[in-house]
Amino acid sequence: MLGMLHLDEEAPVAQPETLDVRQLIPRDRHRLIFETYGKLKPGESFVLVNDHDPKPLYYQFEAEHTGEFSWNYLEQGPVTWQVQIGRTADAYS
């Protein structure tokens, strides 16, 4: 039948890229993170893996990209932190 939606035939959802900065020199981390963010299209995201809570990075995003990003903790220590960082759909509005 034409026009029927088959829920079991959903399009595959792309998994976000993982950016593991734990082995990088701390002074290079934010630059790489913001370069990665800058390449995202609205609605896309990546997963940041870090060896400490990236709360200062959140504040930098808030100051420089207010309303343009999403921030979702996936893992909160004590050894590893993972945050899904996305560019919101209205980032270019």
mmCIF file of C-alpha atoms in Angstrom:
data_model
loop_
_atom_site.group_PDB
_atom_site.id
_atom_site.type_symbol
_atom_site.label_atom_id
_atom_site.label_comp_id
_atom_site.label_asym_id
_atom_site.label_seq_id
_atom_site.Cartn_x
_atom_site.Cartn_y
_atom_site.Cartn_z
ATOM 1 C CA MET A 1 0.000 0.000 0.000
ATOM 2 C CA LEU A 2 1.259 3.444 -0.839
ATOM 3 C CA GLY A 3 1.751 5.940 1.956
ATOM 4 C CA MET A 4 2.034 3.348 4.719
ATOM 5 C CA LEU A 5 4.654 3.938 7.382
ATOM 6 C CA HIS A 6 6.534 0.883 8.572
ATOM 7 C CA LEU A 7 7.926 1.611 12.037
ATOM 8 C CA ASP A 8 10.261 -1.367 11.885
ATOM 9 C CA GLU A 9 12.020 0.150 8.854
ATOM 10 C CA GLU A 10 13.358 3.293 10.483
ATOM 11 C CA ALA A 11 16.371 4.982 8.948
ATOM 12 C CA PRO A 12 19.579 4.317 10.873
ATOM 13 C CA VAL A 13 20.546 7.085 13.266
ATOM 14 C CA ALA A 14 24.152 8.220 12.970
ATOM 15 C CA GLN A 15 26.147 7.885 16.159
ATOM 16 C CA PRO A 16 27.940 11.055 17.235
ATOM 17 C CA GLU A 17 31.707 11.234 16.810
ATOM 18 C CA THR A 18 33.757 10.684 19.974
ATOM 19 C CA LEU A 19 36.490 13.176 20.822
ATOM 20 C CA ASP A 20 38.793 11.795 23.532
ATOM 21 C CA VAL A 21 41.057 14.578 24.803
ATOM 22 C CA ARG A 22 42.525 12.751 27.788
ATOM 23 C CA GLN A 23 45.921 12.230 26.139
ATOM 24 C CA LEU A 24 46.237 15.809 24.873
ATOM 25 C CA ILE A 25 48.187 18.589 26.552
ATOM 26 C CA PRO A 26 45.594 20.572 28.545
ATOM 27 C CA ARG A 27 46.351 23.855 26.734
ATOM 28 C CA ASP A 28 45.416 22.223 23.390
ATOM 29 C CA ARG A 29 42.124 20.706 24.497
ATOM 30 C CA HIS A 30 39.737 23.671 24.269
ATOM 31 C CA ARG A 31 41.040 24.666 20.830
ATOM 32 C CA LEU A 32 40.373 21.174 19.459
ATOM 33 C CA ILE A 33 36.978 20.954 21.158
ATOM 34 C CA PHE A 34 35.845 24.280 19.687
ATOM 35 C CA GLU A 35 37.193 23.306 16.246
ATOM 36 C CA THR A 36 35.143 20.115 16.428
ATOM 37 C CA TYR A 37 32.063 22.056 17.543
ATOM 38 C CA GLY A 38 32.583 24.549 14.713
ATOM 39 C CA LYS A 39 32.321 21.754 12.127
ATOM 40 C CA LEU A 40 28.930 20.593 13.395
ATOM 41 C CA LYS A 41 25.787 21.275 11.412
ATOM 42 C CA PRO A 42 22.665 22.267 13.356
ATOM 43 C CA GLY A 43 21.267 19.170 15.044
ATOM 44 C CA GLU A 44 24.610 17.315 15.090
ATOM 45 C CA SER A 45 26.672 16.504 18.172
ATOM 46 C CA PHE A 46 29.831 14.830 19.393
ATOM 47 C CA VAL A 47 30.783 13.062 22.616
ATOM 48 C CA LEU A 48 33.637 14.594 24.575
ATOM 49 C CA VAL A 49 35.673 12.212 26.747
ATOM 50 C CA ASN A 50 37.739 13.916 29.444
ATOM 51 C CA ASP A 51 39.690 13.061 32.600
ATOM 52 C CA HIS A 52 37.999 15.748 34.721
ATOM 53 C CA ASP A 53 34.665 17.531 34.920
ATOM 54 C CA PRO A 54 34.689 19.957 31.966
ATOM 55 C CA LYS A 55 32.567 22.533 33.831
ATOM 56 C CA PRO A 56 34.911 25.440 32.847
ATOM 57 C CA LEU A 57 34.402 24.415 29.211
ATOM 58 C CA TYR A 58 30.635 24.619 29.740
ATOM 59 C CA TYR A 59 31.013 28.196 30.980
ATOM 60 C CA GLN A 60 33.126 29.063 27.941
ATOM 61 C CA PHE A 61 30.455 27.612 25.637
ATOM 62 C CA GLU A 62 27.806 29.565 27.544
ATOM 63 C CA ALA A 63 29.761 32.814 27.100
ATOM 64 C CA GLU A 64 30.630 32.319 23.428
ATOM 65 C CA HIS A 65 27.659 30.308 22.089
ATOM 66 C CA THR A 66 24.694 31.223 24.292
ATOM 67 C CA GLY A 67 21.588 29.396 23.105
ATOM 68 C CA GLU A 68 23.456 27.649 20.287
ATOM 69 C CA PHE A 69 24.644 24.465 21.995
ATOM 70 C CA SER A 70 23.374 21.535 24.015
ATOM 71 C CA TRP A 71 25.266 19.900 26.884
ATOM 72 C CA ASN A 72 24.361 16.482 28.243
ATOM 73 C CA TYR A 73 26.472 14.544 30.731
ATOM 74 C CA LEU A 74 26.639 10.853 29.809
ATOM 75 C CA GLU A 75 29.196 9.890 32.480
ATOM 76 C CA GLN A 76 30.277 11.930 35.509
ATOM 77 C CA GLY A 77 33.514 10.547 36.919
ATOM 78 C CA PRO A 78 35.248 9.827 39.072
ATOM 79 C CA VAL A 79 37.832 8.784 36.453
ATOM 80 C CA THR A 80 36.134 9.607 33.158
ATOM 81 C CA TRP A 81 33.625 12.256 32.129
ATOM 82 C CA GLN A 82 31.624 12.041 28.915
ATOM 83 C CA VAL A 83 29.527 14.923 27.640
ATOM 84 C CA GLN A 84 27.454 15.019 24.489
ATOM 85 C CA ILE A 85 27.860 18.507 23.022
ATOM 86 C CA GLY A 86 25.587 19.538 20.184
ATOM 87 C CA ARG A 87 24.817 22.469 17.935
ATOM 88 C CA THR A 88 21.158 23.327 18.351
ATOM 89 C CA ALA A 89 18.886 23.470 15.337
ATOM 90 C CA ASP A 90 18.478 27.241 15.704
ATOM 91 C CA ALA A 91 22.209 27.962 15.997
ATOM 92 C CA TYR A 92 22.268 29.910 12.730
ATOM 93 C CA SER A 93 18.920 31.690 13.085
#
